[in-house]
Structures are given as structure tokens and as C-alpha cells.
Amino acid sequence: MVAEGLRSISRLLIANRGEIAVRIARTCRRLGIETVAVYSDADRRALHVLECDRAVHIGASAPSASYLNIPRIIEAARETGADALHPGYGLLSENPALAEACAEAEITFIGPPAESMRIMGDKANARALAIEHGVPVIPGYQGENQDVAFLLERAEEIGFPIMIKAVAGGGGRGMRLVEKPEAFERAAEAARRESERAFGSGGLVLEKAITAGRHVEIQVLADERGNTIHLGERDCSVQRRHQKVIEESPSPAVDAALRERMGENAIRLAKAVGYTNAGTVEFMLDEDGSFYFLEMNTRLQVEHGVTELRTNTDIVALQLYIACGQELPFTQEQVQFGGHAIECRIYAEDPLKNYTPSPGPVKVLRQPTGSHVRNDIGTYEGDEISTYYDPMISKLLTWGANRLEALEYMEEALAQYRVEGVKTNLSLLRAVITHPAFRAGSVTTQFLDKHLAADAIAGTATEEVLLAAFGYAVLSASHPDPWHAAGPIRSGGTAHLDIEYGGRVHTVDGQREAGASDLWIVSAVHRDKSVRFSFAAGDRILMEFEDQTVSCRVTPRPGGVEVTSGNRAYALTWAAGEHQRGTTETPRAAALTAPMPGLVLKVLARPGQKVKAHQTLVVLEAMKMEHSIEAPHDGVVKAVHCKEGGRVSEGAVLVELEQK
């Protein structure tokens, strides 16, 4: 039965995919509204297809042929009798043409008016509107002259570092931080190219980069009767490549007085543009407490869940009620804030390799549970992470009575999270949540770049972690060479393991003590120790030594094991012999390969060309992001094996480079 106040919506089409489509479908189910999924070739078995009441195929895998095809999406709504459409976030969610197409087809669009989207979706217009209504903005340029030389002149007047932003951009696409004038032209061209592909517009705006600031945003809601309120702030300062990784509410840097001022400015801007439904006004908060308008996202935000946990609301449900002409169910004074909420975005990517996407099959997926834990998931065990779309697997949220409690729940939840088949950023998330600066609430948007190098993300394999892996290997003979790993069964047998973790190979040697089958003298971290190993509780290795007992959870994985010690998981790989490789001579020839499957956007190398170290030779696009393939050293291009517009598989040789 459809909830009271929503009777004008009986069937809703979700013009999106992944986690947000699943999240919208679940609210609709609770409210008694039927749902229609749309899907591409790559998404025939996707979770959002399984979660909805019915599904319609709308085209090929590329977003331009399916999820960005407005006529086909409207046709799918008509075919299924859908009387409403929710765009989710990303894709077409901020495209006014979709809202207009819905109006023409007499389909209720769950979002703001097309004109509001058009004004605020153009960063130049949004900046001008903010200035007109007294909302502070960062010094910058938003004019019509888009000549690169002219833009460079304006950038020099504003002062470096400069942030280049696509006029129609969002989600970190079309954004570049430029530290020096000599890097400006290349960055501007890359931002323009990325924006044209993603949004169909190459316009750019410039802003003075605030490198020590915090990214703080205000959630607003506005109904069609003139009521506009805010639901407090979210701090989104932990970012990589201008995309958010961890969000929380409230912000550790915002007190009640600052929250009120930021909220008032957000509401003033929303009213100025005639806004209705849910939206987010983003600000940069400087060290001195000054804040500046960045942009307005005219849609539901990825991180809306932290606001829902803190205010005990369902923002998707509120969007539906507003779209049906209902009045907001509470005033600003009635908004209740409680506790602290944190969200971690779990991506299929490798943070140790510059966040390279990691598409592929999801072989294992184990999510944490508990009353203080929320999982917003977009995939399932046995599904596949496609190269065509964003690499986000899920969002993990925790709520606590205060920030410390929410952090403790998150640390525990991340320790329980299991994903196999693709690489993930779980190690990064664990490193951030336990980092002293983050625990103190003092991070800025430069936090990841300045505070978390690769070794900090990977962590250090402790002695007990190495011992647990060794114990598992000798008890289960799980090493690729069981005889070498476990040693002869007789007393006095030996074992040798090379274990790789975080780019470093650790050697563990052991000798079984005479007269005992499970007691070993083990050398790890440069000291010997007598340890008795045994299995306990199915997946635990028990280690007894020096009147102490320590246990670690050990789970087999392809080519190694994952060891959980305390609240941290370590993905270890058997790496026999790799500790000797450092003595080999550096090769004089290099084959530059594709780090992931993708589309070749630009080929900047030609046979016989002399190139410098770090010079970009090929630009790939995968999972909505550009990836530059650079020369590892000075040299001469021997051969080029790819063409612009072609697709390449992971590991494909792109360029052969001879070192000179």
C-alpha cells in the first residue's frame, strides 16, 4: 500500500545503477511504491536489477549508449507505466534536459526544477549568483573568454596555486590543482577534455586554491510551498583526486554559531535560485573560520547517509513527498541532531598504485553487521566490477553517541570487511581512521597527499602477523610447495617462507623442535622464538610462547593469506625468492603496459621520439577517470602498440621504450 501523501506515485523508474539505485529501491519498497530498474549490457545481472520489481534493458555498456540516453530512459518509463523518475546521483542527475523530458512526458521528476539545475549546474553562473546575494566566494574567474593563454593570464593575476574547474563538472571530473604557471596549459587542456566527455561542455572556471582548507557542505531541503531548511553539515575533507573518500557529520571544525551562519548562506542561495527538493551547498572552510561557496549539487549526494543517521530522517522519502507537493514535515527549529556519523566509501582500486581502478569479479564479499553499522551496497558476491562505471563497491556507515564512539565502531567494522577478487581501498580507510591527525579531527583536503604515503597505507607486517602466516602455512601446508613449506614430517624438519606485504618481502625461517609436531623455533623480525602453533575456532591460529597466548584470524586468499590482528587486516602474499631480485641489473628497455582495461584517449608518443622521465605518453580512460601512462626514465620510443579510440585490456603493451 502506497504511503499517504504519495498516492500520485505508484511506480517509479530509477534512472541510475549501482549502490544508489539499490538504496532508492529499498525506500520505495518501504513506502509501497513499485520500482523499475534500467540496465546496460554490462549490468544484466547487477544488484539494482535484482532489487527492483521489474527491469528494462536500455542499451550497450558505454554510459553514452545507455544511462546517459535520455530518450531511451523516457521510453522505458512509458513502456512500464512509471509515473515518477528518480535520477539518483551522477550520470543524468544534474542534467536539466532529463527534468524537462520528464515534464513533457508527464512523469514526476524527483528533483529540483530544470531552471534551478541549469543555473547552479554552471559554475560560472553559480558563482555570479552567490556574489549577487552576498554569499562569500573564493577569488577567481568565471568569464566567457576561454582561450588558454587568457586563462593563464587570469590565473597569474589571482595567484598560484590555482584550481581549474569544469563549468559543468562534478564528482572530481574536470578538476585540476595547478601549482605553477608552466603546468597550467596542460592541466587546462586535460580538464577541458575530461569535462567535454563527461558533461558535453568544455567551459572552465578558475579559483584560488585553498590548500589548507576543509571541505564542508550543507544539506538543504525545500518544498514547493516556500519552506527551505538545512539539516546541518558534512565534513568531506578526506579526498583523493578531488573525490571524497570519508565523510562525517558533524564536522569537528564547526561549532553551533558557524553552523548557523553556513546554514543561513546555504538557504539564502537555495531561495535565490528558486530551489525545491534536496540539494547540497558546498563550502571551503579556511583555517581562520572563513568559508567560501564552491558549488551547489542539485541532487542527492553520495554521502547523504551520514545526515540521515544524525537527524533520523530518510532523505529519499522526503524527496518523494516534496515531489508530490507535500509540505516539509518539520521546521528548522524542529530539526533534531543526535550523535556522530561517519561514512567510508569502499572502492575497487589500489591506493598503493596511485588509486588505479581494479575491475574484475567479486569473489568474496563479507560485510560487517551490528546495530551501529549501515551498509549501502551496490554489488554482491559473484558480481563483477565493470570498467565502464565508477569503481565504488559500497558505502560503510557507523553511528555513535559521540565522535570517538563512531570511530571505534568504524574501526571494528573495517576490520571485519572482506573483499576478494579485486583490490580495494580498505587498507587506506583503516589507515585514515586510525591516523592521529584524523582521530584529532584536524585534517584538510591535503591530508592524503601529505600524511599517508604508501607505507603508511599498507602498514607494517608485525611479528605476530608474520608468525600467524607461518603457522598457517606449516599446519595446513598451504604454501605452493607444501614439502618446502612444512618441511619433513619428522622432528627437526625445517621451513622457509618469503612473505610479501606492502611492497616489502619478509623472510621467516623455522625448525621443528625434536619430539614435537607443533612446536617450532621461528626466526622473524631478526629474532628467534619458540612457538607452539595450533588451529582454534575454525579460522584462527593460536600461538603460544613465553607464557603468552596470541591468536589471529587467518583466511586463505589467492597466492597467500589474509591475517587479522586486532582491528587490522593484512593481505600477505607468498613471494618465494623475491627478496633476491634487488640484485638484478636495471633493464635498459621497458614495455609500458595498461594498468587496467580502458579506452585510449590520446597517444602522445611516436616511434623514434626522444622522451623525458615522467613525460606522458598515453592517456587512458577507465571507470570515469583519466590515467596518464608516463615514461619511467629518459629514452627513445621503440614502438607504439595502441591507437586513439581503441580499447585495451589490462597488461596490454602500449609503448616500448628504450633507455638512453
Short mmCIF file of N, CA and C in Angstrom, two decimals, residues 488-563:
data_model
loop_
_atom_site.label_atom_id
_atom_site.label_comp_id
_atom_site.label_asym_id
_atom_site.label_seq_id
_atom_site.Cartn_x
_atom_site.Cartn_y
_atom_site.Cartn_z
N PRO A 488 60.01 -31.75 6.28
CA PRO A 488 59.75 -33.17 6.51
C PRO A 488 58.93 -33.35 7.78
N ILE A 489 58.08 -34.34 7.80
CA ILE A 489 57.21 -34.56 8.96
C ILE A 489 58.01 -34.98 10.19
N ARG A 490 59.19 -35.52 9.99
CA ARG A 490 59.99 -35.95 11.14
C ARG A 490 60.37 -34.74 12.00
N SER A 491 60.66 -35.02 13.26
CA SER A 491 61.13 -33.95 14.15
C SER A 491 62.41 -33.36 13.60
N GLY A 492 62.56 -32.07 13.75
CA GLY A 492 63.75 -31.39 13.26
C GLY A 492 63.61 -30.89 11.84
N GLY A 493 62.43 -31.06 11.18
CA GLY A 493 62.21 -30.55 9.84
C GLY A 493 62.28 -29.03 9.81
N THR A 494 62.59 -28.46 8.66
CA THR A 494 62.73 -27.01 8.53
C THR A 494 61.70 -26.44 7.57
N ALA A 495 61.48 -25.15 7.69
CA ALA A 495 60.56 -24.46 6.78
C ALA A 495 61.10 -23.06 6.52
N HIS A 496 60.89 -22.57 5.31
CA HIS A 496 61.35 -21.23 4.91
C HIS A 496 60.22 -20.56 4.13
N LEU A 497 59.86 -19.35 4.52
CA LEU A 497 58.81 -18.61 3.81
C LEU A 497 59.30 -17.20 3.47
N ASP A 498 59.02 -16.77 2.22
CA ASP A 498 59.18 -15.37 1.84
C ASP A 498 57.77 -14.80 1.73
N ILE A 499 57.48 -13.79 2.53
CA ILE A 499 56.13 -13.23 2.61
C ILE A 499 56.18 -11.77 2.17
N GLU A 500 55.40 -11.42 1.14
CA GLU A 500 55.37 -10.05 0.64
C GLU A 500 54.20 -9.29 1.24
N TYR A 501 54.49 -8.07 1.71
CA TYR A 501 53.43 -7.20 2.19
C TYR A 501 53.86 -5.75 2.03
N GLY A 502 53.00 -4.95 1.41
CA GLY A 502 53.26 -3.52 1.25
C GLY A 502 54.52 -3.23 0.45
N GLY A 503 54.83 -4.08 -0.54
CA GLY A 503 55.99 -3.85 -1.37
C GLY A 503 57.29 -4.33 -0.76
N ARG A 504 57.23 -4.98 0.40
CA ARG A 504 58.43 -5.46 1.08
C ARG A 504 58.32 -6.96 1.31
N VAL A 505 59.43 -7.67 1.14
CA VAL A 505 59.45 -9.12 1.35
C VAL A 505 60.09 -9.43 2.70
N HIS A 506 59.37 -10.18 3.53
CA HIS A 506 59.85 -10.60 4.84
C HIS A 506 60.19 -12.09 4.78
N THR A 507 61.31 -12.46 5.36
CA THR A 507 61.73 -13.85 5.41
C THR A 507 61.47 -14.42 6.80
N VAL A 508 60.82 -15.59 6.84
CA VAL A 508 60.55 -16.28 8.10
C VAL A 508 61.11 -17.70 7.97
N ASP A 509 62.01 -18.05 8.88
CA ASP A 509 62.60 -19.39 8.89
C ASP A 509 62.20 -20.10 10.17
N GLY A 510 61.99 -21.41 10.06
CA GLY A 510 61.61 -22.18 11.24
C GLY A 510 62.18 -23.58 11.23
N GLN A 511 62.36 -24.15 12.44
CA GLN A 511 62.80 -25.54 12.59
C GLN A 511 61.96 -26.19 13.67
N ARG A 512 61.36 -27.33 13.30
CA ARG A 512 60.52 -28.04 14.27
C ARG A 512 61.40 -28.63 15.37
N GLU A 513 60.98 -28.41 16.62
CA GLU A 513 61.75 -28.93 17.74
C GLU A 513 61.62 -30.45 17.83
N ALA A 514 62.67 -31.09 18.20
CA ALA A 514 62.69 -32.54 18.30
C ALA A 514 61.64 -33.02 19.29
N GLY A 515 60.92 -34.06 18.89
CA GLY A 515 59.92 -34.66 19.77
C GLY A 515 58.59 -33.94 19.80
N ALA A 516 58.40 -32.92 18.96
CA ALA A 516 57.13 -32.17 18.95
C ALA A 516 56.68 -31.94 17.51
N SER A 517 55.39 -32.09 17.26
CA SER A 517 54.88 -31.89 15.91
C SER A 517 54.42 -30.46 15.66
N ASP A 518 54.16 -29.70 16.74
CA ASP A 518 53.61 -28.36 16.56
C ASP A 518 54.44 -27.27 17.22
N LEU A 519 55.62 -27.62 17.72
CA LEU A 519 56.48 -26.65 18.39
C LEU A 519 57.67 -26.31 17.49
N TRP A 520 57.84 -25.01 17.22
CA TRP A 520 58.85 -24.57 16.26
C TRP A 520 59.73 -23.49 16.87
N ILE A 521 61.01 -23.50 16.45
CA ILE A 521 61.89 -22.36 16.70
C ILE A 521 61.81 -21.50 15.43
N VAL A 522 61.25 -20.31 15.56
CA VAL A 522 60.97 -19.48 14.39
C VAL A 522 61.79 -18.19 14.47
N SER A 523 62.36 -17.81 13.31
CA SER A 523 63.10 -16.56 13.21
C SER A 523 62.31 -15.60 12.34
N ALA A 524 61.82 -14.52 12.95
CA ALA A 524 61.08 -13.48 12.22
C ALA A 524 61.46 -12.14 12.85
N VAL A 525 61.57 -11.12 12.04
CA VAL A 525 61.97 -9.79 12.51
C VAL A 525 63.29 -9.89 13.28
N HIS A 526 64.20 -10.70 12.76
CA HIS A 526 65.58 -10.77 13.25
C HIS A 526 65.71 -11.29 14.68
N ARG A 527 64.79 -12.13 15.14
CA ARG A 527 64.99 -12.76 16.44
C ARG A 527 64.30 -14.12 16.46
N ASP A 528 64.86 -15.04 17.26
CA ASP A 528 64.33 -16.39 17.36
C ASP A 528 63.32 -16.48 18.50
N LYS A 529 62.34 -17.35 18.28
CA LYS A 529 61.30 -17.51 19.30
C LYS A 529 60.76 -18.93 19.21
N SER A 530 60.53 -19.56 20.35
CA SER A 530 59.92 -20.88 20.40
C SER A 530 58.41 -20.71 20.47
N VAL A 531 57.71 -21.23 19.45
CA VAL A 531 56.27 -21.00 19.34
C VAL A 531 55.55 -22.32 19.09
N ARG A 532 54.45 -22.53 19.80
CA ARG A 532 53.59 -23.68 19.56
C ARG A 532 52.37 -23.20 18.77
N PHE A 533 52.14 -23.78 17.60
CA PHE A 533 51.04 -23.38 16.72
C PHE A 533 49.90 -24.38 16.79
N SER A 534 48.67 -23.88 16.72
CA SER A 534 47.50 -24.76 16.63
C SER A 534 46.33 -23.99 16.05
N PHE A 535 45.40 -24.73 15.45
CA PHE A 535 44.17 -24.12 14.96
C PHE A 535 43.18 -23.97 16.12
N ALA A 536 42.36 -22.92 16.08
CA ALA A 536 41.32 -22.71 17.09
C ALA A 536 40.13 -22.01 16.46
N ALA A 537 38.95 -22.41 16.84
CA ALA A 537 37.70 -21.77 16.39
C ALA A 537 37.62 -21.69 14.86
N GLY A 538 38.15 -22.67 14.19
CA GLY A 538 37.99 -22.77 12.74
C GLY A 538 38.98 -21.96 11.93
N ASP A 539 38.97 -20.62 12.11
CA ASP A 539 39.79 -19.78 11.24
C ASP A 539 40.87 -19.02 12.00
N ARG A 540 41.20 -19.47 13.20
CA ARG A 540 42.21 -18.77 13.99
C ARG A 540 43.45 -19.64 14.18
N ILE A 541 44.59 -18.96 14.19
CA ILE A 541 45.84 -19.61 14.53
C ILE A 541 46.21 -19.18 15.95
N LEU A 542 46.42 -20.17 16.82
CA LEU A 542 46.80 -19.91 18.20
C LEU A 542 48.31 -20.04 18.31
N MET A 543 48.96 -19.04 18.88
CA MET A 543 50.41 -19.04 19.04
C MET A 543 50.74 -18.91 20.53
N GLU A 544 51.44 -19.91 21.06
CA GLU A 544 51.79 -19.93 22.47
C GLU A 544 53.30 -19.79 22.60
N PHE A 545 53.76 -18.78 23.34
CA PHE A 545 55.18 -18.55 23.52
C PHE A 545 55.41 -17.69 24.76
N GLU A 546 56.49 -17.98 25.48
CA GLU A 546 56.91 -17.16 26.62
C GLU A 546 55.76 -16.87 27.59
N ASP A 547 55.00 -17.90 27.92
CA ASP A 547 53.87 -17.78 28.85
C ASP A 547 52.78 -16.84 28.33
N GLN A 548 52.73 -16.65 27.02
CA GLN A 548 51.69 -15.83 26.41
C GLN A 548 50.95 -16.64 25.35
N THR A 549 49.70 -16.24 25.11
CA THR A 549 48.91 -16.84 24.03
C THR A 549 48.34 -15.72 23.18
N VAL A 550 48.60 -15.78 21.88
CA VAL A 550 48.11 -14.77 20.94
C VAL A 550 47.37 -15.50 19.82
N SER A 551 46.25 -14.94 19.39
CA SER A 551 45.51 -15.55 18.27
C SER A 551 45.27 -14.51 17.19
N CYS A 552 45.30 -14.98 15.94
CA CYS A 552 44.99 -14.15 14.78
C CYS A 552 44.05 -14.92 13.87
N ARG A 553 43.14 -14.21 13.24
CA ARG A 553 42.30 -14.84 12.23
C ARG A 553 43.09 -14.93 10.93
N VAL A 554 43.11 -16.09 10.30
CA VAL A 554 43.83 -16.29 9.05
C VAL A 554 42.88 -16.87 8.02
N THR A 555 42.76 -16.17 6.89
CA THR A 555 41.87 -16.59 5.81
C THR A 555 42.69 -16.79 4.54
N PRO A 556 42.58 -17.96 3.92
CA PRO A 556 43.33 -18.15 2.67
C PRO A 556 42.83 -17.24 1.57
N ARG A 557 43.73 -16.77 0.73
CA ARG A 557 43.39 -15.95 -0.43
C ARG A 557 44.30 -16.39 -1.57
N PRO A 558 43.97 -16.04 -2.82
CA PRO A 558 44.80 -16.47 -3.95
C PRO A 558 46.26 -16.07 -3.77
N GLY A 559 47.15 -17.05 -3.71
CA GLY A 559 48.57 -16.77 -3.61
C GLY A 559 49.06 -16.36 -2.24
N GLY A 560 48.22 -16.50 -1.20
CA GLY A 560 48.65 -16.08 0.12
C GLY A 560 47.55 -16.21 1.15
N VAL A 561 47.60 -15.37 2.18
CA VAL A 561 46.60 -15.39 3.24
C VAL A 561 46.30 -13.96 3.68
N GLU A 562 45.15 -13.78 4.32
CA GLU A 562 44.84 -12.51 4.98
C GLU A 562 44.84 -12.77 6.48
N VAL A 563 45.64 -12.00 7.19
CA VAL A 563 45.76 -12.16 8.64
C VAL A 563 45.13 -10.95 9.32
#
